[in-house]
Amino acid sequence: MSKAKAYSATSATSPMAATTIQRREPTEQDVEIEILFCGICHSDLHSVRNEWSEFMPTVYPIVPGHEIVGLVTKVGSSVTKFKTGDLAAVGCLVDSDGTCAECKAGLEQYCPNLTFTFNSPDKHSRGVTYGGYSESIVVDQRFVLRVPTNLSLPGTAPLLCAGITTYSPMRRWNVSKGQKVGVVGLGGLGHMAVKFAHALDTHVVVFTTSPKKKEDALRLGADEVVVSSNTSDMQKHADSFDFIIDAVSADHDVNVYLSLLRRDGNLTIVGAPSKPLGVSAFSLIARRRSFSGSSIGGIPETQEMLDFCGKHNITADVEVIPIQKVNEAYDRLLKSDVKYRFSIDMSSLKG
Ligand code: NAP
Ligand code: ZN
């Protein structure tokens, strides 16, 4: 065991604060990583505040963080994928059973026995897993990803959750050149969806509640921006979208967006508000529309996404912060005030 500096919350109402955690010595399959940058996902905030208590109750203390890039510092004797000094990344998953149909299909995120990077029962200890708001992490090599060397590291960290969560459903629904794609909510996930949809040569329309994000949306690759409170602008897009991705973190009316899909169009929800969303049957029946969900992505597809980003030079637009500003960053997330992902410089933990 070794000690690692980290940031944790001890209850749903307490702020994140400095702490020390234990990391295991690498077993023969493990890779030890010194964490350089960790993105802040809205899921970190939902979990810290126990907003998903019904589905995934939080065990305290919680050390969040699942958008991790760093340097390999040690490898176990059977590790072939990595050597000391390599760049490496870890996303939302650190283990799965490896034997079920989901794992065999490379869809480890749907394995019934998966281990999330934080707040998940840890088979190596009696406690739960601790995430990336820390100096280091030890992970089975099967769940460690290779990082393209041409990408900036602070902007690469968010690819491990915001990136794969938006890339995966676009692949699943065969989003392709010439299609009309909607992105609802221009936050961490939403801005990555815009970049991917643009790289796939689609016509991208952003729906936002924040008029001040209009120019940024166009710069990020949107062809049109609609402020969702403007009903007549919304109406102009009725029955026209092939695919819409909804990345909103709070309660909202999805029927408004379902009505914008053309026949056989799909709306995939990736945002995870804690309250149920009311879907009208008529929103779906009318044009044989479908409404589906999607969880992050499997390990092979996450590597594919990172390689796609390397090829197309895609990273997240980040505001780099020291860990000491994490509570302020959470407050700003709740005000939709982030351009467009916070990336924590983990060297700040050493200070
Ligand atoms: P984020 O950066 O905070 O972005 C959320 C965006 O939603 C905001 O920027 C805002 O965009 C919009 N929004 C916020 N409050 C709203 C409201 N009351 N009504 C309408 N729109 C609102 O969050 P994120 O990190 O991208 O995460 C988004 C959601 O996805 C979270 O619920 C997170 O837990 C979930 N998530 C799911 C997965 C998965 O596997 N499915 C993975 C990661 C995250 P505008 O200002 O443009 O309106
Ligand atoms: Zn996330």
XYZ file of C-alpha atoms and ligand atoms in Angstrom:
400
model
C 0.000 0.000 0.000
C 1.114 3.545 -0.581
C -0.318 6.854 0.518
C -1.677 9.377 -1.987
C -2.855 12.933 -1.517
C -6.453 13.408 -2.666
C -9.594 15.557 -2.349
C -12.746 14.098 -0.869
C -16.173 15.011 0.516
C -17.314 13.461 3.771
C -21.068 14.110 3.359
C -23.584 15.377 0.805
C -23.377 18.853 2.272
C -19.699 19.178 3.071
C -17.222 20.827 0.677
C -14.426 18.932 -1.007
C -11.257 19.057 1.121
C -7.718 17.677 1.214
C -7.240 14.149 2.507
C -4.917 11.157 2.198
C -5.956 7.803 0.737
C -4.321 4.399 0.303
C -3.481 2.982 -3.114
C -2.637 -0.702 -3.522
C 0.752 -1.902 -4.733
C 0.324 -2.895 -8.389
C -0.559 -6.575 -8.804
C 0.885 -8.362 -11.842
C -1.869 -6.988 -14.168
C -1.849 -3.463 -12.777
C -0.556 -0.149 -14.018
C 0.291 2.616 -11.531
C -0.298 6.102 -12.916
C 0.793 9.515 -11.646
C -2.241 11.657 -12.439
C -1.412 14.876 -14.321
C -4.920 16.160 -15.169
C -8.431 15.157 -14.163
C -11.571 16.658 -15.699
C -14.584 17.688 -13.625
C -17.748 15.944 -14.838
C -21.220 16.951 -13.666
C -21.523 13.314 -12.519
C -18.829 14.079 -9.909
C -21.112 16.761 -8.525
C -24.273 14.596 -8.681
C -22.375 11.878 -6.753
C -20.711 14.143 -4.181
C -24.129 15.612 -3.308
C -25.792 12.170 -3.364
C -28.299 13.328 -5.991
C -28.494 9.799 -7.445
C -29.266 8.217 -4.051
C -32.054 6.097 -5.572
C -29.798 4.484 -8.190
C -26.224 4.772 -6.884
C -26.138 5.885 -3.255
C -22.911 7.634 -2.352
C -20.550 6.062 0.155
C -18.542 8.665 2.089
C -15.833 9.750 1.999
C -16.011 10.049 -1.778
C -13.024 10.836 -4.016
C -14.569 11.599 -7.422
C -12.930 11.978 -10.835
C -13.116 9.751 -13.905
C -11.424 11.788 -16.617
C -7.822 10.897 -15.924
C -4.579 11.344 -17.861
C -1.117 10.785 -16.496
C 2.213 9.024 -16.683
C 2.871 5.366 -15.962
C 5.129 5.081 -12.909
C 5.107 1.325 -12.308
C 3.778 -1.801 -14.047
C 3.041 -5.318 -12.796
C 5.037 -8.292 -14.072
C 2.394 -9.397 -16.624
C 1.702 -5.938 -18.071
C 2.436 -5.828 -21.790
C 0.427 -2.779 -22.901
C 2.411 -0.139 -20.983
C 5.857 0.647 -19.639
C 7.119 3.216 -17.160
C 7.063 6.728 -18.624
C 4.172 6.095 -21.071
C 1.209 8.441 -21.243
C -1.952 6.687 -20.106
C -5.610 7.452 -19.461
C -8.426 6.056 -17.330
C -12.129 6.768 -17.730
C -15.247 5.767 -15.815
C -14.498 2.032 -15.505
C -11.688 0.190 -13.733
C -12.956 -3.409 -13.777
C -15.645 -5.797 -15.054
C -16.133 -9.560 -14.951
C -14.673 -10.063 -18.439
C -16.863 -13.121 -19.033
C -20.447 -11.902 -19.608
C -21.986 -11.203 -23.020
C -21.514 -7.452 -22.550
C -17.806 -7.768 -21.800
C -17.331 -10.164 -24.712
C -18.962 -7.569 -26.964
C -16.593 -4.862 -25.690
C -19.477 -3.169 -23.872
C -17.985 -3.354 -20.376
C -20.091 -0.363 -19.311
C -23.137 -2.659 -19.319
C -21.490 -5.540 -17.422
C -23.620 -6.463 -14.368
C -20.409 -6.749 -12.329
C -18.594 -3.623 -13.464
C -16.526 -1.458 -11.149
C -16.779 2.286 -11.633
C -13.677 4.404 -11.053
C -15.195 5.906 -7.909
C -17.951 5.063 -5.431
C -18.082 1.415 -6.490
C -17.353 -1.661 -4.335
C -13.612 -2.297 -4.701
C -12.669 -5.961 -5.051
C -9.138 -5.147 -3.863
C -10.252 -3.633 -0.534
C -13.237 -3.722 1.780
C -14.224 -0.224 0.750
C -15.185 1.631 -2.422
C -13.047 2.807 -5.316
C -11.441 6.248 -5.182
C -11.268 8.359 -8.345
C -8.976 10.795 -10.052
C -8.934 13.787 -7.691
C -5.710 12.305 -6.372
C -1.986 12.039 -7.055
C -2.059 8.502 -8.376
C -4.250 5.544 -9.259
C -3.635 1.820 -9.757
C -5.714 0.159 -12.497
C -5.862 -3.208 -14.282
C -4.179 -2.749 -17.688
C -7.391 -3.845 -19.469
C -8.961 -0.546 -18.383
C -6.032 1.724 -19.180
C -6.123 3.586 -22.500
C -3.366 4.826 -24.804
C -3.230 8.584 -25.376
C -2.381 10.039 -28.816
C 0.819 12.035 -28.375
C -0.275 15.013 -30.497
C -3.061 16.133 -28.133
C -2.766 18.644 -25.264
C -3.106 16.805 -21.964
C -5.498 19.143 -20.059
C -7.951 18.942 -22.976
C -7.498 15.185 -23.369
C -8.635 14.276 -19.842
C -12.331 15.151 -20.529
C -12.374 12.845 -23.551
C -12.427 9.925 -21.093
C -16.020 10.683 -20.078
C -17.495 13.690 -21.921
C -15.827 12.484 -25.118
C -16.804 8.828 -25.118
C -20.321 9.487 -23.769
C -21.151 11.627 -26.797
C -19.090 9.695 -29.382
C -20.628 6.298 -28.544
C -24.314 7.068 -29.288
C -23.351 8.836 -32.511
C -21.676 5.609 -33.643
C -24.551 3.472 -32.355
C -27.094 5.503 -34.373
C -24.843 5.726 -37.451
C -24.651 9.496 -37.462
C -23.157 10.311 -40.838
C -22.349 12.955 -43.424
C -25.192 15.235 -44.440
C -27.506 14.350 -41.551
C -29.074 16.961 -39.304
C -27.930 16.568 -35.688
C -29.165 18.447 -32.613
C -27.207 18.957 -29.402
C -29.192 19.971 -26.323
C -27.192 21.697 -23.553
C -23.786 23.237 -24.272
C -21.808 22.024 -21.266
C -18.935 19.556 -20.995
C -20.722 16.744 -22.823
C -22.611 19.024 -25.200
C -19.536 20.821 -26.499
C -17.845 17.488 -27.234
C -20.996 16.361 -29.086
C -20.755 19.484 -31.251
C -17.116 18.730 -32.084
C -17.831 15.101 -32.997
C -20.962 15.900 -35.027
C -18.988 18.561 -36.914
C -16.091 16.148 -37.546
C -18.631 13.640 -38.938
C -19.730 16.290 -41.504
C -23.276 16.703 -40.239
C -25.390 19.852 -40.022
C -25.180 20.698 -36.313
C -27.789 22.693 -34.402
C -27.178 23.591 -30.753
C -30.094 24.165 -28.373
C -29.107 26.224 -25.380
C -30.742 28.042 -22.489
C -27.787 30.477 -22.436
C -27.939 33.156 -25.188
C -24.379 34.196 -24.282
C -23.041 30.843 -25.559
C -24.161 31.516 -29.154
C -20.797 32.658 -30.534
C -18.906 29.880 -28.768
C -21.285 27.269 -30.182
C -20.565 28.482 -33.731
C -16.808 28.508 -33.051
C -16.987 24.948 -31.687
C -18.523 23.738 -34.963
C -22.281 24.374 -34.808
C -23.987 25.493 -38.028
C -26.958 27.010 -36.184
C -27.771 27.915 -32.584
C -31.265 28.115 -31.125
C -32.072 29.635 -27.752
C -34.599 27.105 -26.505
C -36.899 29.679 -24.853
C -37.645 31.140 -28.306
C -40.654 29.039 -29.369
C -40.888 30.356 -32.894
C -37.215 29.554 -33.574
C -37.787 26.081 -32.115
C -40.843 25.563 -34.361
C -38.767 26.207 -37.475
C -36.960 22.922 -36.815
C -40.067 20.729 -36.314
C -39.880 17.215 -37.824
C -36.403 17.737 -39.265
C -33.670 16.012 -37.210
C -32.135 12.600 -37.864
C -30.550 12.481 -34.416
C -30.566 14.581 -31.250
C -28.320 14.105 -28.227
C -29.624 15.511 -24.941
C -26.840 16.317 -22.465
C -28.775 18.401 -19.935
C -27.967 17.857 -16.262
C -31.278 19.186 -14.825
C -35.018 18.653 -15.101
C -36.420 19.749 -18.515
C -39.107 18.884 -21.074
C -37.813 16.331 -23.598
C -41.082 16.335 -25.574
C -40.083 19.693 -27.008
C -37.021 18.044 -28.590
C -38.748 14.786 -29.572
C -41.129 16.867 -31.704
C -38.142 18.090 -33.719
C -37.234 14.569 -34.942
C -38.189 13.483 -38.451
C -39.711 10.054 -39.170
C -37.576 7.324 -37.561
C -35.359 9.913 -35.927
C -33.749 9.136 -32.586
C -33.202 11.192 -29.466
C -30.573 9.739 -27.144
C -30.426 11.020 -23.621
C -27.029 11.036 -21.959
C -27.733 13.686 -19.321
C -28.735 12.160 -16.001
C -31.080 14.471 -14.059
C -32.152 12.894 -10.785
C -35.903 13.367 -11.425
C -37.868 11.242 -13.957
C -38.569 12.865 -17.335
C -42.166 12.822 -18.594
C -42.377 11.485 -22.149
C -45.675 11.820 -24.018
C -46.590 8.750 -26.082
C -47.709 11.115 -28.863
C -44.214 12.602 -29.136
C -42.990 9.161 -30.212
C -45.963 7.699 -32.086
C -46.340 10.636 -34.436
C -43.288 9.940 -36.625
C -42.244 6.479 -35.376
C -39.589 8.279 -33.361
C -37.400 6.572 -30.792
C -36.092 7.729 -27.443
C -33.100 5.970 -25.927
C -30.311 6.283 -23.424
C -26.608 5.595 -23.483
C -23.959 5.093 -20.833
C -20.345 6.169 -21.479
C -18.704 3.575 -23.796
C -16.791 0.304 -23.703
C -13.016 0.058 -23.615
C -12.468 -0.753 -27.336
C -14.725 2.135 -28.371
C -13.024 4.501 -25.909
C -9.686 3.696 -27.548
C -11.287 4.175 -30.979
C -12.598 7.589 -29.829
C -9.160 8.652 -28.525
C -7.567 7.610 -31.825
C -10.307 9.497 -33.736
C -9.491 12.573 -31.624
C -5.786 12.135 -32.362
C -6.503 11.965 -36.098
C -8.885 14.943 -36.124
C -6.999 16.922 -33.469
C -10.013 17.069 -31.157
C -9.726 17.938 -27.463
C -12.071 19.548 -24.965
C -11.998 23.321 -24.471
C -10.841 23.547 -20.892
C -10.366 25.964 -18.053
C -7.415 24.592 -16.082
C -7.776 25.028 -12.327
C -5.843 24.021 -9.225
C -7.597 21.448 -7.022
C -8.074 24.129 -4.350
C -10.716 25.738 -6.646
C -12.859 22.620 -6.979
C -15.715 23.862 -4.760
C -15.899 27.121 -6.717
C -15.896 25.093 -9.943
C -18.870 23.017 -8.686
C -20.819 26.219 -7.933
C -20.068 27.495 -11.413
C -21.185 24.194 -13.006
C -24.581 24.681 -11.408
C -24.817 28.097 -13.057
C -23.874 26.656 -16.506
C -20.765 28.833 -16.202
C -18.022 26.676 -17.665
C -16.118 26.983 -20.943
C -16.536 24.089 -21.431
C -14.858 21.722 -19.002
C -12.803 22.264 -15.870
C -9.551 20.297 -15.958
C -7.713 20.033 -12.652
C -3.942 20.403 -12.770
C -3.014 17.704 -10.289
C 0.428 19.149 -9.599
C -1.538 21.613 -7.400
C -2.069 18.756 -4.912
C 1.655 18.786 -4.158
C 1.609 22.433 -2.971
P -22.456 20.464 -17.534
O -21.108 20.767 -18.074
O -22.882 21.077 -16.252
O -23.508 20.822 -18.704
C -24.883 20.706 -18.555
C -25.574 21.715 -19.465
O -26.989 21.506 -19.360
C -25.387 23.157 -19.050
O -24.195 23.732 -19.510
C -26.606 23.821 -19.672
O -26.382 24.102 -21.055
C -27.667 22.733 -19.584
N -28.560 22.974 -18.438
C -28.223 23.065 -17.132
N -29.311 23.282 -16.373
C -30.356 23.307 -17.220
C -31.765 23.468 -17.049
N -32.300 23.676 -15.824
N -32.564 23.430 -18.145
C -32.021 23.232 -19.363
N -30.701 23.089 -19.592
C -29.882 23.122 -18.537
O -22.640 18.889 -17.333
P -21.918 17.664 -18.084
O -20.710 17.276 -17.324
O -21.841 17.945 -19.530
O -22.987 16.502 -17.802
C -24.307 16.594 -18.308
C -25.158 15.466 -17.743
O -24.701 14.229 -18.305
C -25.058 15.301 -16.228
O -26.341 14.957 -15.723
C -24.093 14.124 -16.065
O -24.256 13.430 -14.871
C -24.509 13.281 -17.241
N -23.514 12.313 -17.684
C -23.971 11.136 -18.195
C -23.087 10.194 -18.685
C -23.594 8.935 -19.299
O -22.847 7.956 -19.376
N -24.820 8.907 -19.790
C -21.710 10.451 -18.633
C -21.282 11.665 -18.135
C -22.177 12.601 -17.678
P -26.919 25.462 -21.740
O -26.330 26.566 -20.919
O -26.367 25.367 -23.099
O -28.421 25.406 -21.696
Zn -18.428 11.774 -16.331
